[in-house]
Amino acid sequence: MEKKILLTDCPDDKGLIAKITNICYKHQLNIIKNDEFVDREQGRFFMRTALEGIFNDATFLEDLDMALPQGAERRLISTERKKRLVLMVTREPHCLGDILMKCYSGALDVEITAVIGNHPDLASLVQKFDIPFHCVPAEGMDRVAHEQQVAALVDEYNPDYLVLAKYMRVLTSDFVARYSGRIINIHHSFLPAFIGAKPYQQAYERGVKIIGATAHFVTDDLDEGPIIEQDVIHIDHAYSAESMADAGRDVEKQVLSRALQLVLQEQVFIHGNKTVVFK
Amino acid sequence: MEKKILLTDCPDDKGLIAKITNICYKHQLNIIKNDEFVDREQGRFFMRTALEGIFNDATFLEDLDMALPQGAERRLISTERKKRLVLMVTREPHCLGDILMKCYSGALDVEITAVIGNHPDLASLVQKFDIPFHCVPAEGMDRVAHEQQVAALVDEYNPDYLVLAKYMRVLTSDFVARYSGRIINIHHSFLPAFIGAKPYQQAYERGVKIIGATAHFVTDDLDEGPIIEQDVIHIDHAYSAESMADAGRDVEKQVLSRALQLVLQEQVFIHGNKTVVFK
Amino acid sequence: MEKKILLTDCPDDKGLIAKITNICYKHQLNIIKNDEFVDREQGRFFMRTALEGIFNDATFLEDLDMALPQGAERRLISTERKKRLVLMVTREPHCLGDILMKCYSGALDVEITAVIGNHPDLASLVQKFDIPFHCVPAEGMDRVAHEQQVAALVDEYNPDYLVLAKYMRVLTSDFVARYSGRIINIHHSFLPAFIGAKPYQQAYERGVKIIGATAHFVTDDLDEGPIIEQDVIHIDHAYSAESMADAGRDVEKQVLSRALQLVLQEQVFIHGNKTVVFK
Amino acid sequence: MEKKILLTDCPDDKGLIAKITNICYKHQLNIIKNDEFVDREQGRFFMRTALEGIFNDATFLEDLDMALPQGAERRLISTERKKRLVLMVTREPHCLGDILMKCYSGALDVEITAVIGNHPDLASLVQKFDIPFHCVPAEGMDRVAHEQQVAALVDEYNPDYLVLAKYMRVLTSDFVARYSGRIINIHHSFLPAFIGAKPYQQAYERGVKIIGATAHFVTDDLDEGPIIEQDVIHIDHAYSAESMADAGRDVEKQVLSRALQLVLQEQVFIHGNKTVVFK
């Protein structure tokens, strides 16, 4: 008995759930969990079906393709293959550390194939976990040249996703396009508040009573990509920008880890500039 | 076009989602939202299907009954009929007030047919909203005699649910059995902690750092019925039992209102001593 | 024995806590609770002292004034006098209803002297609680003329604070200046995100995973005044702008009520464009 | 300029804040932050004063002792000396990992002198961070003999606190008494619910909608010691006991880390079977 996830994303139509679940039933695949959503404004249907059974992928997908409307996308994903990540970091260890620890303990079922930093600071932490660390300094290099070096490294590892675990550089359109829909960032504010640099300083100046973090897919527009997960913590007047940053680290790492978990378990659809997330 | 909710609760079996959604499709009923859950330990399947279309209830249910396994329960519920509540109260106005206000504004789509108090204190609040208030004092009467008076009143109003909105008396088995699965209580602690009387005093003495509230169906065992909703707030050493009670009122009323909303929208199945709640 | 609150707000200096608490001790006033904060960047000291005893206000304040540095502001406030509010509303009842109910039950220790609406919709709700409701329609009138009518009414009631409980009009600088530091607004987003009109529509379009509410003092700059309290709730892709608004009502009313409670209990200092809030 | 924390814990009396802050002022010590609390029921006063200046400990404490009532306890603690921890673990790495990472990054300012496990599983994780790991298996040994070996090891490291980071054995009274007020445990439920073994299994059977964690000082009575910190997360019917345990790990590690941070920064007083925690 194998377990697979079927992801369907297509124009809305009558009877889609019946049609898809029929095909599962016909193929004697047991539905462990099924989630669906219709965006009525856009007329789009999303369904995630966790299946168990003996799969004949070719005939199953053939049957599906006959049943689904034009413009449908469907993917049948084995849960057995570990997904591959490349992490990108700068100097701050908390998000990186949480991910390393969760892989080590098995709480995140993923392979970290490599960590790339634009500073050497985190090399020794990464090496404790016997994972390759590559330092690609950006100094004295233009953005494009730097990213070419990074991309060359990334491509060696052939990751499913790139995770910006407090990578403090803005990426070019070319780099983003190269890994479209596959770069996940953690931003240290509850977006769309405090876009851009120094969100805790901005939060301090505005005198807010909550601070937060946002995990999102990276697109061309800085901090404007589809949001996967967000959370906040309460603060008060006694917090400086620095103590906000200290307090914010825990929520940053949690939000990034939860977003990663959702993405790795195929619970997230990208839908234009939004996400559909089945929890 | 009508809207109805189909609730299915039956022994687990292969292809149940396909079978049920097929029948919906065959009857040209559009599925707005579908949720299902299988309790694998107990081998029981639960599904809530929000439907839209032109219903022929008799033939639709006939088709369903053919498809469902023995021991299935299914209900097809129109969302058009307003459900009827009787509220039972003692002296505290906060839960009652929140429900009255939410009915007044339409946030809770329900009819409060009457409020019954064992004290007269809340009469004037209820009457502001042109709802009958009946005071049934318990003094000088044994428990059974008192409940008979209450039950006689309740039955005049023929409610779907009885809501104990801080009703500070324990009910007898007979009374509970009479309205089995239809009495909802709010308890002012995060159950199973602080069962019974004076939970805030108990919380004060234990020195906890959170207090909470639990909405549950009432069964024979005090504070042991199926839990619908729970929440907590943080407190600290500076809270007395009294200031905990003050702070707790907001979480009590929210938890009760959220539980009521869930029950009224047919999102809750009772499953032994637990609930299955589709949010 | 009386209870009073001493609020001190002055340039920071050595020994301020000692000096102030000494004077309290000399006057045989017992300190029930003391909170202080120093904004080191601005060099400003804030202290709230809850006192119990027999007060000779004149000599106590005289002693204080001798001890405090130049530029000090201090207020000694009796907790016996009920503060007076005027509420301003448009059509939505949830914030108004929560405040009315909390005054009715005593949870908010305040007198609602009147409610002013620019629409008549909420008259009957207000009148249930025997509170004057005045409708001042804005149609066919310029902003200044409308506000003059409102201000004339407000002034008749001589309130301590004006509370905009979902008052859906922007106020002029003149109106704001007239009640400087005394107007409290609830905005239905976690500011500074989604400033201005239709924040739930903005939230829907951005695809955020949290929505929230912000209670703040009103200043000249729309939605830019000192924030008193904020909170959020989690949402997902299935929320429309309309269902966000439905879900957001509870957090709006809670945030406004909590902010009001803090202001009424003299726990809030306005400090430039921020607040110092002692909880 | 040095920084020290003054902790005062004494029978309540008039003018205590004035007396203590006067002495600080007289010694030209600047008060960075001051918190106090009076337990009126017990007649006990607690104050935490964060000081900055040039300290003459002997004369300062002499002055204090003259001013404080009989039965006072006061400690003046330098924030410069790193506190020393011994961690005790069994098999689960998440709490241990979070503490290791936070020490590594400096987020927790503490020295982990050693980790003691009753199983060898976590040796390699600990050794990555160049910290001694000692395995003291309990098999084939009575409880007292095992604890003697553990205590002998602990004493070699002379720690300020022992942290039970998911140490799955119950300690004897003798062991607890030996490190009285210095053992911190994380329990995987919101106490007092689900005391004892397998709290997630208990939570599953009860059908609760929240699960949580509690950090507390260890006393003779299992899971009954003074609570430092608690938190919860929401769950639903779809969680098994096992998936509750998975979900609970993050809240366990956060609650333990927050409790440790509070204890290490001298923000926690033990007060009978409760704590006074200044946040």
Tab-separated table of C-alpha atoms in Angstrom, chain C residues 35-235:
chain	number	residue	atom	x	y	z
C	35	ASP	CA	4.060	51.298	37.290
C	36	GLU	CA	6.735	53.337	35.663
C	37	PHE	CA	8.529	53.583	32.350
C	38	VAL	CA	11.417	55.634	31.076
C	39	ASP	CA	11.688	56.392	27.378
C	40	ARG	CA	15.473	56.637	27.286
C	41	GLU	CA	15.597	57.839	23.716
C	42	GLN	CA	13.368	60.796	24.524
C	43	GLY	CA	14.467	61.156	28.154
C	44	ARG	CA	10.933	61.055	29.491
C	45	PHE	CA	9.599	59.423	32.649
C	46	PHE	CA	6.056	58.077	33.117
C	47	MET	CA	4.578	56.802	36.349
C	48	ARG	CA	1.125	55.668	37.385
C	49	THR	CA	0.562	55.271	41.105
C	50	ALA	CA	-2.656	53.840	42.497
C	51	LEU	CA	-3.083	55.282	45.986
C	52	GLU	CA	-5.324	54.657	48.953
C	53	GLY	CA	-5.708	56.864	52.016
C	54	ILE	CA	-6.993	60.214	53.186
C	55	PHE	CA	-6.025	62.833	50.660
C	56	ASN	CA	-5.244	66.492	51.079
C	57	ASP	CA	-4.926	67.164	47.393
C	58	ALA	CA	-3.586	70.696	47.693
C	59	THR	CA	-0.664	69.995	49.996
C	60	PHE	CA	0.080	66.663	48.311
C	61	LEU	CA	0.318	68.276	44.888
C	62	GLU	CA	2.291	71.182	46.295
C	63	ASP	CA	4.860	68.757	47.687
C	64	LEU	CA	4.945	66.959	44.378
C	65	ASP	CA	5.461	70.119	42.389
C	66	MET	CA	8.431	70.995	44.551
C	67	ALA	CA	9.980	67.600	43.874
C	68	LEU	CA	9.322	67.200	40.173
C	69	PRO	CA	11.571	68.653	37.460
C	70	GLN	CA	10.490	71.477	35.203
C	71	GLY	CA	8.168	70.404	32.437
C	72	ALA	CA	6.415	67.863	34.602
C	73	GLU	CA	2.767	67.099	34.173
C	74	ARG	CA	0.947	65.395	37.001
C	75	ARG	CA	-2.696	64.617	37.581
C	76	LEU	CA	-4.378	63.232	40.680
C	77	ILE	CA	-7.616	61.590	39.657
C	78	SER	CA	-10.367	60.299	41.868
C	79	THR	CA	-11.620	56.913	40.801
C	80	GLU	CA	-15.000	57.736	42.275
C	81	ARG	CA	-16.326	60.046	39.590
C	82	LYS	CA	-17.731	58.092	36.661
C	83	LYS	CA	-16.270	59.240	33.380
C	84	ARG	CA	-18.649	60.468	30.723
C	85	LEU	CA	-18.688	59.227	27.141
C	86	VAL	CA	-20.380	60.296	23.964
C	87	LEU	CA	-20.452	57.518	21.374
C	88	MET	CA	-20.537	58.250	17.671
C	89	VAL	CA	-21.885	55.607	15.308
C	90	THR	CA	-23.099	55.002	11.781
C	91	ARG	CA	-24.923	51.747	11.056
C	92	GLU	CA	-23.053	48.821	12.565
C	93	PRO	CA	-24.274	47.784	16.022
C	94	HIS	CA	-21.574	45.404	17.289
C	95	CYS	CA	-19.147	47.823	18.972
C	96	LEU	CA	-21.972	50.010	20.252
C	97	GLY	CA	-23.842	46.954	21.545
C	98	ASP	CA	-20.827	45.598	23.411
C	99	ILE	CA	-20.225	48.938	25.118
C	100	LEU	CA	-23.905	49.359	25.998
C	101	MET	CA	-24.012	45.870	27.476
C	102	LYS	CA	-20.786	46.358	29.429
C	103	CYS	CA	-22.072	49.593	30.921
C	104	TYR	CA	-25.371	47.954	31.719
C	105	SER	CA	-23.646	45.090	33.553
C	106	GLY	CA	-21.082	47.329	35.219
C	107	ALA	CA	-18.144	45.682	33.448
C	108	LEU	CA	-17.292	49.141	32.100
C	109	ASP	CA	-17.613	51.694	34.877
C	110	VAL	CA	-18.675	54.664	32.781
C	111	GLU	CA	-21.662	56.794	31.908
C	112	ILE	CA	-22.760	56.858	28.297
C	113	THR	CA	-24.327	60.283	28.155
C	114	ALA	CA	-25.468	60.121	24.558
C	115	VAL	CA	-25.036	58.409	21.222
C	116	ILE	CA	-24.808	60.440	18.028
C	117	GLY	CA	-25.371	58.777	14.666
C	118	ASN	CA	-25.127	60.119	11.149
C	119	HIS	CA	-27.812	57.554	10.297
C	120	PRO	CA	-30.945	56.716	12.314
C	121	ASP	CA	-30.419	52.927	12.205
C	122	LEU	CA	-29.155	52.461	15.737
C	123	ALA	CA	-31.716	54.649	17.502
C	124	SER	CA	-33.896	51.816	18.697
C	125	LEU	CA	-30.974	49.850	20.119
C	126	VAL	CA	-29.740	52.863	22.071
C	127	GLN	CA	-33.180	53.708	23.346
C	128	LYS	CA	-33.569	50.219	24.841
C	129	PHE	CA	-30.921	51.334	27.304
C	130	ASP	CA	-32.594	54.675	28.033
C	131	ILE	CA	-29.773	56.682	26.555
C	132	PRO	CA	-30.398	59.692	24.313
C	133	PHE	CA	-29.781	59.056	20.609
C	134	HIS	CA	-29.316	61.967	18.241
C	135	CYS	CA	-29.333	61.568	14.509
C	136	VAL	CA	-27.330	64.182	12.656
C	137	PRO	CA	-27.535	63.264	8.981
C	138	ALA	CA	-24.717	64.497	6.813
C	139	GLU	CA	-26.568	64.432	3.532
C	140	GLY	CA	-26.830	67.721	1.731
C	141	MET	CA	-24.495	69.419	4.125
C	142	ASP	CA	-20.822	70.254	3.889
C	143	ARG	CA	-18.449	68.566	6.277
C	144	VAL	CA	-17.870	71.637	8.394
C	145	ALA	CA	-21.546	72.409	8.832
C	146	HIS	CA	-22.241	68.812	9.778
C	147	GLU	CA	-19.477	68.727	12.330
C	148	GLN	CA	-20.642	71.984	13.850
C	149	GLN	CA	-23.992	70.391	14.553
C	150	VAL	CA	-22.284	67.327	15.995
C	151	ALA	CA	-19.932	69.409	18.131
C	152	ALA	CA	-22.794	71.500	19.481
C	153	LEU	CA	-24.489	68.305	20.593
C	154	VAL	CA	-21.323	66.794	22.010
C	155	ASP	CA	-20.645	69.899	24.035
C	156	GLU	CA	-24.047	69.741	25.650
C	157	TYR	CA	-22.993	66.454	27.210
C	158	ASN	CA	-19.520	67.568	28.242
C	159	PRO	CA	-17.926	64.131	27.823
C	160	ASP	CA	-14.487	63.055	28.951
C	161	TYR	CA	-14.084	61.050	25.757
C	162	LEU	CA	-15.670	60.715	22.356
C	163	VAL	CA	-15.719	57.121	21.127
C	164	LEU	CA	-16.040	56.439	17.412
C	165	ALA	CA	-17.733	53.052	17.568
C	166	LYS	CA	-17.649	52.387	13.833
C	167	TYR	CA	-18.348	55.994	12.859
C	168	MET	CA	-17.697	55.824	9.157
C	169	ARG	CA	-16.822	59.436	8.440
C	170	VAL	CA	-13.449	61.154	8.434
C	171	LEU	CA	-13.209	64.087	10.858
C	172	THR	CA	-11.775	67.500	10.006
C	173	SER	CA	-8.702	68.885	11.713
C	174	ASP	CA	-10.841	71.420	13.492
C	175	PHE	CA	-13.080	68.812	15.020
C	176	VAL	CA	-10.120	66.685	16.066
C	177	ALA	CA	-8.355	69.669	17.590
C	178	ARG	CA	-11.443	70.609	19.575
C	179	TYR	CA	-11.320	67.249	21.413
C	180	SER	CA	-7.590	66.721	21.237
C	181	GLY	CA	-6.454	63.496	22.903
C	182	ARG	CA	-10.032	62.645	23.762
C	183	ILE	CA	-11.318	60.894	20.615
C	184	ILE	CA	-10.895	57.110	20.451
C	185	ASN	CA	-11.481	55.238	17.200
C	186	ILE	CA	-11.669	51.575	16.268
C	187	HIS	CA	-10.156	50.785	12.863
C	188	HIS	CA	-10.899	47.413	11.321
C	189	SER	CA	-7.371	46.401	10.420
C	190	PHE	CA	-4.060	45.828	12.154
C	191	LEU	CA	-2.623	49.230	11.449
C	192	PRO	CA	-0.496	50.397	9.726
C	193	ALA	CA	-1.728	47.813	7.225
C	194	PHE	CA	-4.850	48.690	5.272
C	195	ILE	CA	-5.173	52.352	6.160
C	196	GLY	CA	-8.292	54.077	4.900
C	197	ALA	CA	-11.442	52.729	3.347
C	198	LYS	CA	-12.522	49.088	3.050
C	199	PRO	CA	-9.704	47.380	4.919
C	200	TYR	CA	-11.374	43.957	4.639
C	201	GLN	CA	-11.585	44.334	0.871
C	202	GLN	CA	-7.914	45.296	0.874
C	203	ALA	CA	-7.125	42.282	3.080
C	204	TYR	CA	-9.050	39.990	0.753
C	205	GLU	CA	-7.183	41.273	-2.264
C	206	ARG	CA	-3.805	40.890	-0.590
C	207	GLY	CA	-4.559	37.350	0.559
C	208	VAL	CA	-3.483	37.809	4.181
C	209	LYS	CA	-3.847	35.005	6.716
C	210	ILE	CA	-4.703	37.281	9.647
C	211	ILE	CA	-7.136	40.162	10.057
C	212	GLY	CA	-7.310	42.498	12.985
C	213	ALA	CA	-8.435	45.657	14.660
C	214	THR	CA	-6.743	48.715	16.132
C	215	ALA	CA	-8.041	51.138	18.750
C	216	HIS	CA	-6.258	54.476	18.627
C	217	PHE	CA	-6.543	58.113	19.537
C	218	VAL	CA	-7.614	60.209	16.600
C	219	THR	CA	-5.239	62.804	15.247
C	220	ASP	CA	-5.154	64.857	12.117
C	221	ASP	CA	-3.628	62.087	10.050
C	222	LEU	CA	-6.130	59.447	9.109
C	223	ASP	CA	-5.474	56.178	10.979
C	224	GLU	CA	-2.111	57.486	12.138
C	225	GLY	CA	-2.871	58.412	15.753
C	226	PRO	CA	-1.378	56.814	18.890
C	227	ILE	CA	-2.317	53.129	19.072
C	228	ILE	CA	-3.855	51.930	22.354
C	229	GLU	CA	-4.629	48.292	21.601
C	230	GLN	CA	-4.498	45.832	18.692
C	231	ASP	CA	-5.366	42.248	18.086
C	232	VAL	CA	-5.784	39.782	15.224
C	233	ILE	CA	-7.562	36.564	14.336
C	234	HIS	CA	-6.499	33.914	11.856
C	235	ILE	CA	-8.367	33.484	8.594
